[in-house]
mmCIF file of C-alpha atoms in Angstrom:
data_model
loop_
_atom_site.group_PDB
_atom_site.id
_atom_site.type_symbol
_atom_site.label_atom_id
_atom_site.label_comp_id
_atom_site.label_asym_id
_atom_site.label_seq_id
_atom_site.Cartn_x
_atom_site.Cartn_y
_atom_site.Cartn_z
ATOM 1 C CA UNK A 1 67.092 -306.736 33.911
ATOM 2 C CA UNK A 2 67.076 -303.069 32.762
ATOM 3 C CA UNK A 3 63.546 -301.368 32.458
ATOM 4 C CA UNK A 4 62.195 -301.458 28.844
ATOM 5 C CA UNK A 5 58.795 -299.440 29.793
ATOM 6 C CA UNK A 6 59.638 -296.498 27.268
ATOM 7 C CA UNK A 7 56.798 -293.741 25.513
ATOM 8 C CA UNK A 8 56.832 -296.447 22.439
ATOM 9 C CA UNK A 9 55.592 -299.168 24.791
ATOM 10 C CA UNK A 10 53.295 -297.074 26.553
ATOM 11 C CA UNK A 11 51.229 -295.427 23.154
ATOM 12 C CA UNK A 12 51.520 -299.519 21.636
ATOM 13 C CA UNK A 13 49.706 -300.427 24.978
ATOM 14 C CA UNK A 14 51.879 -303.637 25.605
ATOM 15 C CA UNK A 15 55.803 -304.805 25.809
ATOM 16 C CA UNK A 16 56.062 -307.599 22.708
ATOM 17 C CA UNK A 17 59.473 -309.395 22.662
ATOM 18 C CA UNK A 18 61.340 -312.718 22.414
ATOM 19 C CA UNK A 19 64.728 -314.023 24.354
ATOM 20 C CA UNK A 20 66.890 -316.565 23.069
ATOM 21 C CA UNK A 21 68.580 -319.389 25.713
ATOM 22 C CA UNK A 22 71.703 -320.590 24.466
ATOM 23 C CA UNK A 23 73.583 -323.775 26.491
ATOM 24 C CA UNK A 24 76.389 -326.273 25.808
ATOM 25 C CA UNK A 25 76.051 -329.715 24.916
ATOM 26 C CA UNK A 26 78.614 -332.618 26.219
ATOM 27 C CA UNK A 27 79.799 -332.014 22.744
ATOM 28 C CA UNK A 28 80.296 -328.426 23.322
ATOM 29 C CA UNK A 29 77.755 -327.483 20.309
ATOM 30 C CA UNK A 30 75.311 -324.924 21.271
ATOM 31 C CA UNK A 31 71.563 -325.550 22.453
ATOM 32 C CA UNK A 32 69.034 -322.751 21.218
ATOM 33 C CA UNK A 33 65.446 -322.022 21.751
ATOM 34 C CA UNK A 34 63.513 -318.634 21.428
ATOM 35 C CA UNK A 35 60.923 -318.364 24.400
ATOM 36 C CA UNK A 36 56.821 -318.709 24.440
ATOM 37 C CA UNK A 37 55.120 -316.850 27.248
ATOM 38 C CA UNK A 38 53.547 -320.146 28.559
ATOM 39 C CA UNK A 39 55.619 -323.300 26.446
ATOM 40 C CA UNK A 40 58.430 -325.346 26.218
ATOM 41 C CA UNK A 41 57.041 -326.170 22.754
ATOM 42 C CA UNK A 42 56.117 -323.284 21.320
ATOM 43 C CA UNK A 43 57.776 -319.716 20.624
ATOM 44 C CA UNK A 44 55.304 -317.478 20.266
ATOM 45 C CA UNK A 45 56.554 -313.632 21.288
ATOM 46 C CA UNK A 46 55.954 -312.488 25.400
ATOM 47 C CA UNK A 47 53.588 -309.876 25.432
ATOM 48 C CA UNK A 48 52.907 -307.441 28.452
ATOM 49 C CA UNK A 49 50.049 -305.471 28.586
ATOM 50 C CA UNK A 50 50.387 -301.542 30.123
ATOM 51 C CA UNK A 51 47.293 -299.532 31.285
ATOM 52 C CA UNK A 52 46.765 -296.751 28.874
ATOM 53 C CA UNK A 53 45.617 -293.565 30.689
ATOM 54 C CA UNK A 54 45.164 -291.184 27.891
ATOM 55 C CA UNK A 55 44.272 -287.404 29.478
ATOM 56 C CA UNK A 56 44.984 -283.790 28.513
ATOM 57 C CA UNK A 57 44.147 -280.644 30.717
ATOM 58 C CA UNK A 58 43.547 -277.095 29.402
ATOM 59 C CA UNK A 59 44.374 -274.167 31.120
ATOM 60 C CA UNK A 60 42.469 -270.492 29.522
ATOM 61 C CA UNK A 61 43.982 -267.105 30.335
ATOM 62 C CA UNK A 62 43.252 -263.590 29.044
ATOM 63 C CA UNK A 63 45.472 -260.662 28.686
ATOM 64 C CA UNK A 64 44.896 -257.369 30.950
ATOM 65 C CA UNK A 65 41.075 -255.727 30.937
ATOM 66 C CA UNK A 66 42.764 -252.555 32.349
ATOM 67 C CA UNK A 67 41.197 -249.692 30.273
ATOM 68 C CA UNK A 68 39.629 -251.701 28.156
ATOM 69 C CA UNK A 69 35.927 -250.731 27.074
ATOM 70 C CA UNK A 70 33.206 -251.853 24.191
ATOM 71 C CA UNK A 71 34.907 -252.565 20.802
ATOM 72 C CA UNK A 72 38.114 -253.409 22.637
ATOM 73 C CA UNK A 73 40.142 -256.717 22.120
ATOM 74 C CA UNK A 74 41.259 -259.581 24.477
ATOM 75 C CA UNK A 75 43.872 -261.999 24.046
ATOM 76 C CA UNK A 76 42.936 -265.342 25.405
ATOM 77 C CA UNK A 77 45.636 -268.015 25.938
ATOM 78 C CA UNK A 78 44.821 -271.505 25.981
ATOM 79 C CA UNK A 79 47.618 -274.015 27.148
ATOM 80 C CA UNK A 80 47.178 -277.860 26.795
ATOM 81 C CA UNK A 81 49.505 -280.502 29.245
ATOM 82 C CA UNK A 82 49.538 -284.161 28.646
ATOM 83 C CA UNK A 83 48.413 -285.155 31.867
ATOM 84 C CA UNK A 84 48.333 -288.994 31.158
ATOM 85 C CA UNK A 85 51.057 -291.508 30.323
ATOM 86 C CA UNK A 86 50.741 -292.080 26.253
ATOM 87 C CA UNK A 87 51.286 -289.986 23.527
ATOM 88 C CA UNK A 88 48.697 -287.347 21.832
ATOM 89 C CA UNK A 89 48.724 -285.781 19.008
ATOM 90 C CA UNK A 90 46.311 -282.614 17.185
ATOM 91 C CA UNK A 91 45.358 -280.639 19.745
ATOM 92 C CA UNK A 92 42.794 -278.286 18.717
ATOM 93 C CA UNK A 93 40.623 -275.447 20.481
ATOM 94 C CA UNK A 94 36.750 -274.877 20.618
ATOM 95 C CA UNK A 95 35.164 -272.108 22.505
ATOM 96 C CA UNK A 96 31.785 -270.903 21.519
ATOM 97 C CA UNK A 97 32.202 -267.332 23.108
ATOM 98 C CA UNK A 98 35.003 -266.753 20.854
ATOM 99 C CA UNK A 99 33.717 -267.807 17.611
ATOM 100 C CA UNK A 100 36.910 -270.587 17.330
ATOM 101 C CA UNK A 101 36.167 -273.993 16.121
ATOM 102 C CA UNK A 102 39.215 -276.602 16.036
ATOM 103 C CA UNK A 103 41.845 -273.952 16.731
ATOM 104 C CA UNK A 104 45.363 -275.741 16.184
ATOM 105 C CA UNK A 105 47.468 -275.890 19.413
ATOM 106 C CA UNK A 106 51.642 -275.440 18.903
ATOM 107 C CA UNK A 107 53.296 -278.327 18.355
ATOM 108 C CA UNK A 108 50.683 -280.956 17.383
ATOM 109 C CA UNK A 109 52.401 -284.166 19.427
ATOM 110 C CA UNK A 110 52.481 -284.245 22.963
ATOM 111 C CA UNK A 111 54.406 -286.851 25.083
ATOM 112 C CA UNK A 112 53.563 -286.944 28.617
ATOM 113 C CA UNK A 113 53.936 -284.232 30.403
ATOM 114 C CA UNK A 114 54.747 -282.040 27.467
ATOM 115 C CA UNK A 115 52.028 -279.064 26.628
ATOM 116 C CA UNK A 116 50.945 -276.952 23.246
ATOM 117 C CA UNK A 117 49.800 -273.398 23.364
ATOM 118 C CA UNK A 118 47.794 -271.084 20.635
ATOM 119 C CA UNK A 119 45.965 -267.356 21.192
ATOM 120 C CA UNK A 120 42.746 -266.084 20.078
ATOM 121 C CA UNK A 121 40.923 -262.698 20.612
ATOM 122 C CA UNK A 122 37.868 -261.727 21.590
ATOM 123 C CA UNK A 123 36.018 -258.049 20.944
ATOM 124 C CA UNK A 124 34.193 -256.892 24.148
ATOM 125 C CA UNK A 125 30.366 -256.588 23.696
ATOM 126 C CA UNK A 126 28.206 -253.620 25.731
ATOM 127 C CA UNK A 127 26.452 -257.235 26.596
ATOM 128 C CA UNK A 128 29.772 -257.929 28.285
ATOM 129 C CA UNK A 129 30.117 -254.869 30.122
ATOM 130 C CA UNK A 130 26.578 -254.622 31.424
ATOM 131 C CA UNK A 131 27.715 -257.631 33.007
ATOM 132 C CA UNK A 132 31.126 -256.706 34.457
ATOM 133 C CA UNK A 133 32.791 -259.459 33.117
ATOM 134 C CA UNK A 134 33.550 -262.483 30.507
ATOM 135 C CA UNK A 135 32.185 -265.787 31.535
ATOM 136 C CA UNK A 136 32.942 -268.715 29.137
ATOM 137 C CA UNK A 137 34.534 -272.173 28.567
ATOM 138 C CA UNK A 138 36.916 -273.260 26.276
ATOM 139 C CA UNK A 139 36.750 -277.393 25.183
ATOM 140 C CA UNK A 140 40.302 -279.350 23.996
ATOM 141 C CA UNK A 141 40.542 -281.859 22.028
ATOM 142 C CA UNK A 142 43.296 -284.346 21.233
ATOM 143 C CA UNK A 143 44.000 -287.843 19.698
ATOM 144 C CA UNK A 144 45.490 -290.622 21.589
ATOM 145 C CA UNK A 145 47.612 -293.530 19.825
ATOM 146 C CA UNK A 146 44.295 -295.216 19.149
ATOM 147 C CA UNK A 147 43.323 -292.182 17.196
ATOM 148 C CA UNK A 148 40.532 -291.927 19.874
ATOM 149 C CA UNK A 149 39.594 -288.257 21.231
ATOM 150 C CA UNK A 150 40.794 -286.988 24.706
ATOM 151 C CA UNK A 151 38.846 -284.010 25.972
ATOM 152 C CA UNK A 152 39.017 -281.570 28.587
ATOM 153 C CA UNK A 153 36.941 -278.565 29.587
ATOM 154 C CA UNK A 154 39.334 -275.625 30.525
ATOM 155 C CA UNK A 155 39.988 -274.072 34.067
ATOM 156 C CA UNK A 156 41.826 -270.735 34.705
ATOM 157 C CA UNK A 157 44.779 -272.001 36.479
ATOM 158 C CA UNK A 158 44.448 -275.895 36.671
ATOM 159 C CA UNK A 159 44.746 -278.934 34.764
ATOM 160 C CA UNK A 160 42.968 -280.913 37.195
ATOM 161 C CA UNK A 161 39.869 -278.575 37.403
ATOM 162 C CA UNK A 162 37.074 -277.357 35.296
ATOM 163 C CA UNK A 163 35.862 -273.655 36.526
ATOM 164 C CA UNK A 164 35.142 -271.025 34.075
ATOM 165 C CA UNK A 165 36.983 -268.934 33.009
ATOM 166 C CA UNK A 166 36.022 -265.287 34.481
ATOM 167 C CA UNK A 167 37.517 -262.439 33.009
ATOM 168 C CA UNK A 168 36.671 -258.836 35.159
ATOM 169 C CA UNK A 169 35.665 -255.682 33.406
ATOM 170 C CA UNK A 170 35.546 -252.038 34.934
ATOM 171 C CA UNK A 171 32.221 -250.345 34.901
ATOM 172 C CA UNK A 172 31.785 -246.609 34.973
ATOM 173 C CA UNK A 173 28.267 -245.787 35.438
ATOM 174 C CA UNK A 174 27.720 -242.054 34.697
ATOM 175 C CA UNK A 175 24.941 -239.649 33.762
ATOM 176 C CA UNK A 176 24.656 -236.116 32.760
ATOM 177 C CA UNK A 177 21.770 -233.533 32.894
ATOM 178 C CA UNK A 178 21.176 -230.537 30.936
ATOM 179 C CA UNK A 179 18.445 -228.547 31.384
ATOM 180 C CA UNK A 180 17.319 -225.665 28.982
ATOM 181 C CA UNK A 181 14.070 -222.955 29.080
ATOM 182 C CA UNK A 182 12.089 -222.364 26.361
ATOM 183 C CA UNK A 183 11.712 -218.480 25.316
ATOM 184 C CA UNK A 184 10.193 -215.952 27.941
ATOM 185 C CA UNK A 185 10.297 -213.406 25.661
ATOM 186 C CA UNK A 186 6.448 -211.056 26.956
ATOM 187 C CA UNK A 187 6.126 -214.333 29.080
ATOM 188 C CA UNK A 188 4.287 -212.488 32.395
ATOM 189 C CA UNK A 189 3.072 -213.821 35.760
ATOM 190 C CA UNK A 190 0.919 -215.967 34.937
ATOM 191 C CA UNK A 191 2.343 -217.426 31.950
ATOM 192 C CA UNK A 192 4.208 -221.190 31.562
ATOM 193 C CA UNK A 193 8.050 -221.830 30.619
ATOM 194 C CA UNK A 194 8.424 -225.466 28.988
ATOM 195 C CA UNK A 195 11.620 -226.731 30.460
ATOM 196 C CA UNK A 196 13.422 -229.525 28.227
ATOM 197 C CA UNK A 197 15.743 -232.283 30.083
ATOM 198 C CA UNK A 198 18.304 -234.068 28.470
ATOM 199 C CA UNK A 199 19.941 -237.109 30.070
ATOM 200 C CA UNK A 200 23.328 -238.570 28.304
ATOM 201 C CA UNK A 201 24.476 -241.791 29.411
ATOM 202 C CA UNK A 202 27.992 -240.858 29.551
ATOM 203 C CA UNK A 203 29.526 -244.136 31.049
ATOM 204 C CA UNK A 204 30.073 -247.365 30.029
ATOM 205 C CA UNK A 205 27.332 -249.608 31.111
ATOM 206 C CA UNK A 206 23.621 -249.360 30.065
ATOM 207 C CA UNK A 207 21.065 -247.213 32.418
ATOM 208 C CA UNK A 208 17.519 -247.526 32.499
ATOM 209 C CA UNK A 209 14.672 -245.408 33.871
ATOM 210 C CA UNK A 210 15.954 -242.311 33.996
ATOM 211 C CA UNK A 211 13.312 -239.561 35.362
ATOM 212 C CA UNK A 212 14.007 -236.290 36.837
ATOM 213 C CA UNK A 213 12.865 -234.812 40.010
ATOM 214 C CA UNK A 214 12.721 -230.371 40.552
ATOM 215 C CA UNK A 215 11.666 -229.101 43.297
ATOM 216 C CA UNK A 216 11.001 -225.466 42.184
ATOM 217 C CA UNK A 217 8.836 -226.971 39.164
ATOM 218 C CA UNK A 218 6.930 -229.328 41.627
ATOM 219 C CA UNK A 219 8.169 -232.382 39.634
ATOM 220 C CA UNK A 220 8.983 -235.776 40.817
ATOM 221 C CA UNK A 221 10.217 -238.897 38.920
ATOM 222 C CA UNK A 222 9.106 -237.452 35.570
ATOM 223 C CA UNK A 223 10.278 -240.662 33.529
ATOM 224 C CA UNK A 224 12.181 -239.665 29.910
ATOM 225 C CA UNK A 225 11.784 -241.406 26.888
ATOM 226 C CA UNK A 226 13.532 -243.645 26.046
ATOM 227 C CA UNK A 227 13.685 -245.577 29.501
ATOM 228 C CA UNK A 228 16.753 -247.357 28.176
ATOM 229 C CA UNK A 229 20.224 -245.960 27.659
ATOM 230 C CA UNK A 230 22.885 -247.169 25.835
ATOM 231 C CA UNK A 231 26.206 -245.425 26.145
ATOM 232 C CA UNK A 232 26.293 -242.095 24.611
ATOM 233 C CA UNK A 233 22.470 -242.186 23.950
ATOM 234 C CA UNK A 234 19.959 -239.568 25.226
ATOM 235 C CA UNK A 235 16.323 -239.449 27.182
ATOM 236 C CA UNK A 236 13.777 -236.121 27.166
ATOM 237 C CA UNK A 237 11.335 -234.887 28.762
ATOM 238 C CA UNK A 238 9.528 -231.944 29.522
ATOM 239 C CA UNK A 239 7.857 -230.304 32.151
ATOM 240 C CA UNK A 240 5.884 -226.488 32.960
ATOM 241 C CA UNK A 241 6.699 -224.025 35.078
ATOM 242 C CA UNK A 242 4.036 -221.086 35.942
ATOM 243 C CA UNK A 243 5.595 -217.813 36.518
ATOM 244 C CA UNK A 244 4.680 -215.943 39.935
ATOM 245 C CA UNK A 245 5.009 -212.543 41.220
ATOM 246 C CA UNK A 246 7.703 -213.688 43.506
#
């Protein structure tokens, strides 16, 4: 007998048919009956159940970080395989760090084996890059032929696994100093200077407690204000200096 286990049996969850016998008589007239699963008497249809194993595995990628910096964009890929043996169709996409809520996969039915693919970008937050990197989970969701849904958390290069997705980012930490004198103008020995510090966070990653330490004006860890510094933002402070004869 020739196999009949085909991707229509499989998603109906059972093999439903009938066979016809057909014999001679001693009057060469034909004999019929159509077959029962368990009677000579009756003709009710065979019917074979098959194990349903409906499963679906998500795989999430992003595009290159290189360069990339606060305000920039990622591309995320998410790719869905039919990892069991029955049909699913409507794939869609949730993933909380990306704002994307039933996100349609391409094409909406999956056979076995087959997978469905859609994109979605992502805007890098400073919260992101004071981290060095994007941490986050994408869910998939499908229907199987009982129009029940098949789930999978996403992994970053398997179908059979569930890690997070970890996307790296390039910090710069950097800092720059200026320093600036008030007038001296008929300042004499004796007299102060008010020196002014100005820190600039000129990186990419938030800095905190910035203070300044001068040896010739006897200062250490004099803490500016603010003690927090976004990129691009500033701290001051200020400190006296006596003049001497020397």
């Amino acid at each position: 007998f020739p196999s009949h286990d085909t991707t229509a049996d499989m998603d109906a969850g059972s093999i439903t048919n009938t066979a016809i016998v057909t014999a001679k008589d001693p009057l060469n007239r034909n004999v019929t009956d159509s077959s029962d699963n368990n009677s000579n008497n009756e003709n009710d249809p065979t019917v074979t159940p098959l194990t349903q194993t409906p499963k679906i595995g998500l795989v999430k990628t992003s595009s290159s970080t290189t360069g990339k910096t606060v305000g920039d964009q990622i591309m995320y890929t998410f790719t869905a395989t039919n990892t069991g043996n029955v049909t699913l169709t409507s794939p869609t996409i949730t993933d909380a760090k990306l704002g994307v809520t039933n996100l349609a996969l391409s094409p909406t039915t999956l056979t076995p084996g087959a997978t469905a693919t859609g994109t979605a970008n992502y805007t890098i937050t400073q919260t992101d890059m004071d981290s060095g990197k994007i941490v986050n989970t994408a869910i998939v969701t499908a229907k199987d032929p009982l129009n029940m849904n098949v789930t999978d958390s996403s992994d970053n290069s398997s179908n059979s696994e569930n890690d997070p997705t970890v996307t790296q980012l390039t910090q710069t930490p950097k800092i720059g100093l200026v320093k600036t004198a008030g007038s001296t103008s008929g300042k004499t020995v004796g007299d102060q200077i008010t020196y002014t510090f100005t820190a600039t966070n000129t990186g990419n990653v938030t800095l905190s407690n910035p203070i300044i330490s001068d040896a010739k004006l006897g200062v250490t860890n004099l803490a500016l204000s603010p003690t927090t510094l976004a990129p691009g933002a500033t701290a001051t402070g200020t400190a006296n200096y006596t003049i001497t004869q020397a």
